[in-house]
XYZ file of C-alpha atoms in Angstrom:
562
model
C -6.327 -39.649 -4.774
C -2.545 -40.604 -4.863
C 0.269 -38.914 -3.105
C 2.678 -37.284 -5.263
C 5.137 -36.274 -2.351
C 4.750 -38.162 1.188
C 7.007 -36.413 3.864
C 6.924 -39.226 7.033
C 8.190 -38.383 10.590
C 10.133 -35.105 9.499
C 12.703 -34.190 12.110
C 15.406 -30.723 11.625
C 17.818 -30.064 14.129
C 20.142 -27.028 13.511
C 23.401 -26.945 15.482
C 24.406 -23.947 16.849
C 27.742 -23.324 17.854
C 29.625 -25.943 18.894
C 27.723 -27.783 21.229
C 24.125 -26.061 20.940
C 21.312 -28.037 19.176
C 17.859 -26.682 18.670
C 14.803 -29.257 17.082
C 12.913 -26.801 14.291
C 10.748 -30.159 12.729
C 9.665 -32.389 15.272
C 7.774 -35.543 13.828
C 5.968 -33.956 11.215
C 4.229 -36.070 8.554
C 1.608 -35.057 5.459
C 1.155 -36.118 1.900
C 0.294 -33.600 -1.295
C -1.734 -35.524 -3.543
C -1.522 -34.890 -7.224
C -3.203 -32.076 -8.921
C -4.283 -30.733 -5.366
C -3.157 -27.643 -3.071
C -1.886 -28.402 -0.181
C -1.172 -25.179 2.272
C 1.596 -25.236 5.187
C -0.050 -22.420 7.614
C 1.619 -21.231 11.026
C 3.472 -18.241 12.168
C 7.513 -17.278 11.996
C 9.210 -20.395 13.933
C 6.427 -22.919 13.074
C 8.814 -24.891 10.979
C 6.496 -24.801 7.311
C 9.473 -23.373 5.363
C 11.863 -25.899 6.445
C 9.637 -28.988 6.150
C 9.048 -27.534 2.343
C 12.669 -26.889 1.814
C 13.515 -30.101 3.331
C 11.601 -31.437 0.394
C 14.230 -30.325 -2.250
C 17.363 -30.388 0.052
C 17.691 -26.517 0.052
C 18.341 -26.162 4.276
C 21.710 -24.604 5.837
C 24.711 -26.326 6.302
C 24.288 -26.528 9.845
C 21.104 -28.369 9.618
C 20.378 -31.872 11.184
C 17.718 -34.451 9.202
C 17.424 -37.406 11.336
C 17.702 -40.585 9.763
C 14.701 -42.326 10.185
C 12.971 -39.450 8.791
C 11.611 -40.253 4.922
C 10.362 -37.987 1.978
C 9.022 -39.774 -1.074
C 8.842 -38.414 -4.202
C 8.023 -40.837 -7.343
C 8.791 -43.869 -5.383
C 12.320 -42.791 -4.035
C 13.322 -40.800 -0.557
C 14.764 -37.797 -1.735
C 16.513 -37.662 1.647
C 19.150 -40.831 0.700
C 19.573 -39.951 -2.974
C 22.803 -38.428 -3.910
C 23.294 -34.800 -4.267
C 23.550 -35.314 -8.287
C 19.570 -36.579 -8.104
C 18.166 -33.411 -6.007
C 20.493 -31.529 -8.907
C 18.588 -33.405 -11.798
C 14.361 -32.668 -10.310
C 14.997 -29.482 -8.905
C 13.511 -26.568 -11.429
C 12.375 -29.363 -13.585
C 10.308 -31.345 -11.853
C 9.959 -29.965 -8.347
C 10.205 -25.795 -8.155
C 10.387 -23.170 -5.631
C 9.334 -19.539 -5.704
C 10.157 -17.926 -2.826
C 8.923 -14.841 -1.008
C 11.347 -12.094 -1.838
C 11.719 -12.108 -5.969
C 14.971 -9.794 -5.369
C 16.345 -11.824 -3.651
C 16.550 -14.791 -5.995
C 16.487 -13.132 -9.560
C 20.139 -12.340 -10.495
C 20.220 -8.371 -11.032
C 22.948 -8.282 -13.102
C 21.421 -10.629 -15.967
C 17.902 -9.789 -17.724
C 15.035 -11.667 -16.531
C 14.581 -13.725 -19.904
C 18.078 -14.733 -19.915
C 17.785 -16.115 -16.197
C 14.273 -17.519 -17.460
C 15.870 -19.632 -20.351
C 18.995 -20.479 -18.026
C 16.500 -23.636 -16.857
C 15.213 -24.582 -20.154
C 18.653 -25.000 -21.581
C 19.584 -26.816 -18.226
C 16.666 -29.106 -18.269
C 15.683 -29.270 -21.360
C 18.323 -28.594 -23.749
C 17.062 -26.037 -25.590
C 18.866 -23.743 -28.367
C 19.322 -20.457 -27.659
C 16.516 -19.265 -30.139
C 14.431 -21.938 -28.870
C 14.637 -20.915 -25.339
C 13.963 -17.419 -26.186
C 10.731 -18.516 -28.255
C 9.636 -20.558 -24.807
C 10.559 -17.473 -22.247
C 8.145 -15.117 -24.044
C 5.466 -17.778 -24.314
C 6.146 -18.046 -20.433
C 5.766 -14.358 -19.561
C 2.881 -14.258 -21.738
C 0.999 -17.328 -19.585
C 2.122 -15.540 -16.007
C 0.674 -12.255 -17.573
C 3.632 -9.886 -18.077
C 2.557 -6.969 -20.220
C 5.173 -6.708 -23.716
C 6.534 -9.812 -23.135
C 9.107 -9.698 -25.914
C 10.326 -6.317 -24.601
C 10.392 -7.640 -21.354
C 12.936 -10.691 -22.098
C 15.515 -7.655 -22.037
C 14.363 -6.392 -18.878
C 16.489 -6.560 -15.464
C 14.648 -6.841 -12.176
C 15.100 -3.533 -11.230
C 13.101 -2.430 -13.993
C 9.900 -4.638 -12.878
C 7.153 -4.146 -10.055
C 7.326 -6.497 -7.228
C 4.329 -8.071 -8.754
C 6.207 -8.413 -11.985
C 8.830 -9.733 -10.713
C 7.209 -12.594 -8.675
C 5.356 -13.690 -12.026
C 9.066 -14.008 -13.608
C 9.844 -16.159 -10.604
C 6.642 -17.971 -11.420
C 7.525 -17.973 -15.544
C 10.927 -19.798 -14.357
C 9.536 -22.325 -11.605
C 6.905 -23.656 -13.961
C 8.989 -23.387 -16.884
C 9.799 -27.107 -17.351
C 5.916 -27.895 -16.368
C 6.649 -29.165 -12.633
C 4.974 -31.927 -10.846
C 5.121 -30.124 -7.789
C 5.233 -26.103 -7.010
C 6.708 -25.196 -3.802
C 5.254 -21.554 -3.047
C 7.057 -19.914 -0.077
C 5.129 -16.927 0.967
C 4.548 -15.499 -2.696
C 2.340 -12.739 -1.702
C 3.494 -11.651 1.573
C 4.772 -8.592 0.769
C 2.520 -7.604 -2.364
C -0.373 -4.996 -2.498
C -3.714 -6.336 -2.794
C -4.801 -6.263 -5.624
C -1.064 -8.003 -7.213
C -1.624 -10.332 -4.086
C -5.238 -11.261 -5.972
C -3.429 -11.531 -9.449
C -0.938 -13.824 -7.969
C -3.467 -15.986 -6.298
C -5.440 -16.425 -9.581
C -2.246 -16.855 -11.322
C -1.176 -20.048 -8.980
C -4.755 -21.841 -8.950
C -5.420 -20.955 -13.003
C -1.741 -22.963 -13.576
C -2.067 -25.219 -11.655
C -5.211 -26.623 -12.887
C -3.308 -25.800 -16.633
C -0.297 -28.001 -16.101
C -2.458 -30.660 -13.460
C 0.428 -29.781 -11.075
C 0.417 -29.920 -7.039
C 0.856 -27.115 -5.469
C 2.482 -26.910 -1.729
C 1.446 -23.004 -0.535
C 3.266 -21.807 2.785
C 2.071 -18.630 4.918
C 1.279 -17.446 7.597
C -2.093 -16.076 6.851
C -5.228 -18.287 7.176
C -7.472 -15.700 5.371
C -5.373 -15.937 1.864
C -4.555 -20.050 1.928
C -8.522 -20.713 1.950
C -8.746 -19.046 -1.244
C -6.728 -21.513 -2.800
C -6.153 -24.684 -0.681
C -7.715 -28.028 -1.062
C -6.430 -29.223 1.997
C -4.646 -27.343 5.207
C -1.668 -28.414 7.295
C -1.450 -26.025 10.535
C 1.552 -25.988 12.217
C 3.596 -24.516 15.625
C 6.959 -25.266 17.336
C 7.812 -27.607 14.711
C 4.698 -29.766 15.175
C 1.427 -30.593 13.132
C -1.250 -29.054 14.989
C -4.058 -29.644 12.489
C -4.966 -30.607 8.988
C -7.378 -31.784 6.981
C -9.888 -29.995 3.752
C -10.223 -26.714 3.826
C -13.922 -26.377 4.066
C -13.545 -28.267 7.103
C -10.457 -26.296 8.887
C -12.729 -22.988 8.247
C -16.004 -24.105 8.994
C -15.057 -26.398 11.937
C -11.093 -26.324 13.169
C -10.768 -28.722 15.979
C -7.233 -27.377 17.281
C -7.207 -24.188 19.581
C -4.178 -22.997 17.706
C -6.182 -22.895 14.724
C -9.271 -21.015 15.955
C -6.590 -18.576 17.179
C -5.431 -17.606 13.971
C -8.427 -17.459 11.915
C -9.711 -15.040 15.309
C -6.461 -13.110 15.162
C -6.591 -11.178 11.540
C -9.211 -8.436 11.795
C -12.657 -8.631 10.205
C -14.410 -6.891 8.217
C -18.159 -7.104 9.606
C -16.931 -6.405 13.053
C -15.160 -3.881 14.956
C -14.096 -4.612 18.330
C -12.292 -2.570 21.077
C -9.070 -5.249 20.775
C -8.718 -8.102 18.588
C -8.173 -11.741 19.765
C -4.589 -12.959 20.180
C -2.823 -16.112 20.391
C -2.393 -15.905 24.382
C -6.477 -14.962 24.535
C -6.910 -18.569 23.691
C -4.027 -20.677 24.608
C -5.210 -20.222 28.182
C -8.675 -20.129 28.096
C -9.496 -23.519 26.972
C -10.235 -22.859 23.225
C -12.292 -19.779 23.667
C -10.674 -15.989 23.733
C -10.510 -14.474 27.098
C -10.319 -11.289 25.952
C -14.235 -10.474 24.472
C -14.873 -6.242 23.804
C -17.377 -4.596 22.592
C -17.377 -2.668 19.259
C -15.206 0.722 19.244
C -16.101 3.820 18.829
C -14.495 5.875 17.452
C -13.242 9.631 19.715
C -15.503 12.604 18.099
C -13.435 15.375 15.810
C -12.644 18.514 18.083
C -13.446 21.845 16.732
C -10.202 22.425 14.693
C -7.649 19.264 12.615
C -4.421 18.764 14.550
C -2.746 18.678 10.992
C -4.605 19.969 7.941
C -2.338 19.936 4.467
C -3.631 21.714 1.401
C -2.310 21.595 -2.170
C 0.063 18.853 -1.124
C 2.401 17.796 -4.284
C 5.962 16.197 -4.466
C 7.568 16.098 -8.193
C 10.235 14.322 -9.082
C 12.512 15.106 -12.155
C 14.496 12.191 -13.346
C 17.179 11.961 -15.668
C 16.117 9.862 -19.023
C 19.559 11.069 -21.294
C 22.128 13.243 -21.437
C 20.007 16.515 -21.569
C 16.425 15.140 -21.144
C 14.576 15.182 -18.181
C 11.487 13.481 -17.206
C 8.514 14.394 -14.145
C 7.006 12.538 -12.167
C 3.905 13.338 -9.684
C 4.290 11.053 -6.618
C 1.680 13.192 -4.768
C -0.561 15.580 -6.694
C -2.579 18.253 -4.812
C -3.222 16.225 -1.905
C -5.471 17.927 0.950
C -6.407 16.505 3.836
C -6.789 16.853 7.612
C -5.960 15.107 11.229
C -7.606 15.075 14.184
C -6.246 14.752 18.314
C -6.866 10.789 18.987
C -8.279 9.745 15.493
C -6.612 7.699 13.003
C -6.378 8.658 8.943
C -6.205 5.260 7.264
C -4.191 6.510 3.778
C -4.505 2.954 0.965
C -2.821 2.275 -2.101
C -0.960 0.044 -4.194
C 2.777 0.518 -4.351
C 3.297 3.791 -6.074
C 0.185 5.334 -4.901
C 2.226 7.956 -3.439
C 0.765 7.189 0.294
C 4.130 7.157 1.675
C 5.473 10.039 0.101
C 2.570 11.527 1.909
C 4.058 10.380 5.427
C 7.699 11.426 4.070
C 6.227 15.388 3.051
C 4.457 15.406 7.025
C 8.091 15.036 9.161
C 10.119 16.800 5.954
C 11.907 13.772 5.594
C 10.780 14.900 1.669
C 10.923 18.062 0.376
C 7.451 19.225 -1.078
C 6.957 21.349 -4.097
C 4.027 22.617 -3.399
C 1.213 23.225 -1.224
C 1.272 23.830 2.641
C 0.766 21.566 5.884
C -0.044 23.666 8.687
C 0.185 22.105 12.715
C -1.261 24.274 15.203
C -1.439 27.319 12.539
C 1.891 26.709 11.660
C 3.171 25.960 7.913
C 5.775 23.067 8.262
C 6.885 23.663 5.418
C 8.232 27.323 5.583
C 10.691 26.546 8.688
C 14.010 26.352 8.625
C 15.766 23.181 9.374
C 16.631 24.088 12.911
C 13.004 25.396 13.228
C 11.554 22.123 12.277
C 13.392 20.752 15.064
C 10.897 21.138 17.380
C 8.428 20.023 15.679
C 9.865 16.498 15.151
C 9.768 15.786 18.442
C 5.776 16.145 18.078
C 5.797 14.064 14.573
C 7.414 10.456 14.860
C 7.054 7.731 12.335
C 7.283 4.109 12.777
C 8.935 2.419 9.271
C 7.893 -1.179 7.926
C 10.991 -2.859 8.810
C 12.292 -2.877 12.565
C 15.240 -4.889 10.908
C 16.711 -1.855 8.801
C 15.378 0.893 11.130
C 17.072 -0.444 14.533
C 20.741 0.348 14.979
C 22.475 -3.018 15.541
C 25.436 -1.848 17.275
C 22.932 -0.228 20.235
C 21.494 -1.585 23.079
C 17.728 -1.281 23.612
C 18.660 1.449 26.498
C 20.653 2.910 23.681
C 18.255 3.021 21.233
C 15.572 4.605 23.804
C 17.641 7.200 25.348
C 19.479 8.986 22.461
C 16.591 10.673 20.772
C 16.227 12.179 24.047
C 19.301 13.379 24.479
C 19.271 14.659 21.139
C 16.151 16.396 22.313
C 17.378 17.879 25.768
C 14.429 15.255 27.256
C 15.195 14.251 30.834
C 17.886 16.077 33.354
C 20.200 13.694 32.997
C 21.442 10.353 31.943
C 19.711 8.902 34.826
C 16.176 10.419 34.309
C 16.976 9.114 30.595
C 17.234 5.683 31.592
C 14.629 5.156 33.616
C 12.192 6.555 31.266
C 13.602 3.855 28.868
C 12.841 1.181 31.533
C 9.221 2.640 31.678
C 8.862 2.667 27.763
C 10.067 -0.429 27.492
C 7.595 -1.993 30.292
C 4.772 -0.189 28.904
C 5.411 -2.108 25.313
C 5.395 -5.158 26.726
C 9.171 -5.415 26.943
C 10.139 -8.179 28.984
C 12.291 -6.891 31.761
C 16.049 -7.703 30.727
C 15.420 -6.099 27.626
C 16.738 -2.955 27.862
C 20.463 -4.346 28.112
C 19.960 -6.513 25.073
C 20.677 -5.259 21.038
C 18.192 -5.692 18.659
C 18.977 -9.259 16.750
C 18.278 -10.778 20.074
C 14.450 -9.952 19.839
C 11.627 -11.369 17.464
C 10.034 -9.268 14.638
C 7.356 -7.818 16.739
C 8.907 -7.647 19.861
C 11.797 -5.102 17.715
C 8.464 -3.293 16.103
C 7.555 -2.944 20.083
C 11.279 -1.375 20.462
C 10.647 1.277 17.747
C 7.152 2.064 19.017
C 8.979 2.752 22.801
C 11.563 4.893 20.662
C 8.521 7.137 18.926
C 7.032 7.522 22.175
C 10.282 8.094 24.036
C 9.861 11.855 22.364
C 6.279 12.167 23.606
C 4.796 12.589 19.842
C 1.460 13.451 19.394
C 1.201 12.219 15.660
C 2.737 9.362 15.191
C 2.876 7.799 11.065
C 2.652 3.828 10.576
C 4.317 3.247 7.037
C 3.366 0.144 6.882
C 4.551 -1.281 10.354
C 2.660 -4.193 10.489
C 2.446 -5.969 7.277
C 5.763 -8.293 7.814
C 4.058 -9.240 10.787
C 2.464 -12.794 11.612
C -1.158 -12.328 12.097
C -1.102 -12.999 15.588
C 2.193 -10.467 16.317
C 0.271 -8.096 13.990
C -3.030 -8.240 16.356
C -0.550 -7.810 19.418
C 1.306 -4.985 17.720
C -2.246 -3.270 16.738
C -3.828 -3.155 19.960
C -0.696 -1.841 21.598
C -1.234 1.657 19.311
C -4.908 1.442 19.892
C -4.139 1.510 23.570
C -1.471 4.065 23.388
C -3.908 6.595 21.224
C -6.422 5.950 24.054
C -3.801 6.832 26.819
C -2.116 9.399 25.101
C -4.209 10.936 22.361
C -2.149 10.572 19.707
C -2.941 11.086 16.296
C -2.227 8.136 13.461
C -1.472 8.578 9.675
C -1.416 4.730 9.468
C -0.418 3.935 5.687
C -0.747 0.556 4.386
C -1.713 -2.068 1.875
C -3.661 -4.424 3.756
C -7.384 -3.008 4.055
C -8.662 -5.806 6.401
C -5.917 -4.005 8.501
C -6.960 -0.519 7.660
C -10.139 -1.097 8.364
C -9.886 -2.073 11.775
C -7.760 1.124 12.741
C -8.944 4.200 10.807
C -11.896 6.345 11.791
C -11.548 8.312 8.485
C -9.731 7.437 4.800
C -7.837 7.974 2.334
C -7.481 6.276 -1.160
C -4.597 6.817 -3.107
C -4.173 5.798 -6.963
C -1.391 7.455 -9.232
C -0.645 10.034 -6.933
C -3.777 11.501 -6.104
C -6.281 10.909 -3.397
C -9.623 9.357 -5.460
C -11.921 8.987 -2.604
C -12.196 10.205 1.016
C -14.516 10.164 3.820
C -15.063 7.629 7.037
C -13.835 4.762 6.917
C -16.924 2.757 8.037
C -18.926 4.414 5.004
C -16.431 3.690 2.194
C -15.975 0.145 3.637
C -20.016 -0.095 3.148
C -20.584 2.077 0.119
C -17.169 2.661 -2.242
C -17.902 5.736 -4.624
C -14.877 5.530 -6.767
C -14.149 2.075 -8.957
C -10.771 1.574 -8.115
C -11.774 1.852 -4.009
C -14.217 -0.807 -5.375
C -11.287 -2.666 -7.131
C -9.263 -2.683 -3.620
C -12.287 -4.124 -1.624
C -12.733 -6.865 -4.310
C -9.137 -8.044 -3.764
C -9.225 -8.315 -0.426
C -8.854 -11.828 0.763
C -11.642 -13.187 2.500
C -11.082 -16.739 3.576
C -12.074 -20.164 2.278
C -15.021 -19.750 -0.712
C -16.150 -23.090 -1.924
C -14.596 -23.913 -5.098
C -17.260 -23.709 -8.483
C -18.111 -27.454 -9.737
């Protein structure tokens, strides 16, 4: 099989400051053959997205190629070819969708205008004619009403939508090569599924190559034909994909397809990266299956006839509802985890918003410790957030940039009259901050200073810092590399053992869902469909679209039909 693109001894520098230089690529070399998937896999820092990027120029200003390095692509190195060159293939005959569709659709210009922007560019196409193309293009990638669509801007698509436009417009002049960065990352399920499908149906359509980067093993065997694993900049492992699954040779890589929970197992912690980087290829840590702790004789939190509506404005006097929670019920018990799934606008975090009143509900009633949250006064509930903390998807947005880490720790407790004093305060930030598995100097530091997880661990100390005992994961760990995700999990797992706390832990990902909860929730339109253990609606789904949810999830390599 020939090589369409043959990257050779691949080494990025970035320059930092005036005299700082840090190596991201160090020596790394791999071909994509035509009409074949190849997959970059590795976590944040591995260096996959700027060897791919590398490919069509697109790297910072500050970045450093060195000069013996070579990428060929149709018998040239892209790397000496002038600037005018990379202008001519990129979008036309190499293309790029990248992970975050909002980022890199325009939203002030409708999607089929920004569509046909690269068929005119490439191709020369009229006006009319590019229109014509766009809707045949949102047609292939499976937008419903594609001719209304054209008109559409991006905020008035799904993030699923929206990443098929992205996909209309990168394969729009039929591509030799497909750079996917992380395309279904962020997406539920099921849309994560769709995309997956999408990617591997055109791809065998157009006879393109395909060059997939993520960081998760379990969705790149789905549709890889070969695997490239990399860390700190270097290749680690590649080879097929059958054989990286059914026989990885590399520690690294047995650590990452160990790291993302199962779903025929259950243990008391999952592997991590650390587990087997020091013990020789095999994970120190080995635990036995969990058990869940038994219900007590009354629910911590039980909500009844929970409903949020909201009324939007469609014209000057007309007014349309909408039910982002209908008649929800449900209960929560002292040390037990409620596992609530959905796709996006299931109306499971609108359930975490009505528990702390961060929402107003319009009906219904959610009593904690016989009393109705939602018939106290603001200063009333006051109180009671102290006992109710939440931990939000992104520790980017949700950290306050200007505060140190002993900032960020010790104002909720001032707020809250916790500690005698400013110097009770701070030590108790020192402790929470140990007992995350801060490292020691971290308490002086501000937030851009620290990794993704290690700023999830800093708003995890800040929730505890109030001594909660419910504590609501919207989403917290799905931004998260699989191996920072398996640290991140069995931190909560041991703080519920240590402190009995309860978890609403909301989420998309059921691999991860099904690892935490003891009992479930699924969520579709609004309402909850199906409820019960977890373990039993993992093994026997009554409801179809519970059954739809457990079909999407990914589950590794499968061996492609004949």
């Amino acid at each position: 099989m020939s090589s369409l693109v043959s990257v050779r001894d691949l080494r990025v520098s970035f320059r930092l400051g005036k005299t700082k230089v840090v190596e991201a690529v160090r020596g790394v070399s791999f071909e994509v053959p035509e009409n074949a998937t190849v997959a970059l896999v590795g976590e944040s820092g591995s260096g996959k997205s700027v060897s791919a990027m590398s490919i069509v120029r697109l790297l910072p200003d500050n970045a450093i190629v060195d000069a013996a390095s070579r990428i060929e692509f149709g018998g040239a190195d892209l790397l000496t070819k002038p600037v005018e060159h990379l202008r001519r293939i990129r979008g036309k005959d190499i293309s790029v969708v990248f992970q975050e569709p909002m980022s890199s659709l325009n939203p002030v210009f409708p999607v089929g205008t920004q569509v046909g922007e690269v068929l005119r560019l490439h191709l020369g196409l009229s006006a009319r004619q590019a229109t014509d193309r766009v809707v045949e293009l949102l047609t292939e990638v499976g937008i419903p009403e594609p001719k209304a669509r054209v008109a559409s801007y991006p905020h008035e698509l799904s993030g699923g939508q929206q990443q098929r436009v992205m996909i209309a417009m990168a394969i729009a002049c039929e591509p030799k090569l497909l750079i996917a960065d992380e395309p279904t990352t962020a997406l539920d399920v099921t849309v994560q599924r769709q995309i997956l499908e999408l990617i591997a149906r055109l791809q065998d359509r157009h006879r393109m190559s395909v060059l997939f980067i993520s960081h998760d093993l379990g969705v790149v065997g789905e549709i890889a034909d070969r695997v490239v694993v990399m860390r700190d900049g270097v290749v680690r492992e590649s080879g097929p994909v059958e054989a990286i699954f059914s026989e990885p040779r590399d520690t690294y890589t047995k650590a990452l397809l160990a790291c993302r929970p199962r779903l025929d197992a259950k243990p008391k912690r999952l592997p991590v990266i650390d587990d087997f980087m020091g013990g020789g290829g095999r994970p120190i840590v080995v635990g036995d299956s969990r058990v869940a702790r038994p219900h007590e004789d009354r629910p911590l939190i039980e909500a009844k006839g929970l409903s949020k509506i909201y009324r939007l404005k469609t014209g000057l006097f007309a007014r349309k509802s909408v039910a982002a929670v209908q008649e929800a019920s449900f209960a929560m018990w002292r040390g037990r985890t409620l596992g609530v799934v959905g796709e996006s606008g299931s109306g499971k975090t609108t359930i975490g918003m009505l528990l702390m009143r961060l929402v107003e509900a319009s009906a219904g009633e959610v009593s904690f410790g016989g009393t109705d949250l939602l018939r106290l006064s603001d200063a009333q509930m006051m109180a009671y957030r102290r006992r109710i903390q939440i931990i939000f998807q992104n520790p980017y947005a949700s950290l306050n940039p200007r505060f140190t880490v002993g900032q960020i720790l010790t104002e909720p407790m001032r707020i809250h009259g916790i500690g005698a004093g400013d110097g009770e305060r701070f030590e108790r930030a020192v402790a929470l901050a140990r007992r995350v598995g801060l490292p020691a100097d971290s308490i002086h530091k501000y937030p851009h200073e620290f990794s993704g997880g290690q700023r999830q661990r800093i708003a995890i100390a800040r929730c505890l810092s109030m001594q909660p005992e419910v504590l609501i994961c919207d989403e917290s760990v799905s931004a998260l590399d699989v191996s920072v995700q398996a640290t991140v999990l069995n931190l909560l797992l041991d703080l519920q053992d240590e402190f009995s706390i309860s978890y609403l832990f909301i989420s998309h990902d059921l691999a991860v869902v099904k690892y935490m909860a003891d009992d479930m929730l699924v969520m579709h339109d609004g309402a909850i469909v199906e409820r019960g253990p977890a373990e039993a609606i993992y093994e026997s789904p009554q409801h179809e679209y519970t059954k739809k949810l457990l079909r999407s999830i990914p589950a590794g390599y499968r061996p492609k039909p004949a």
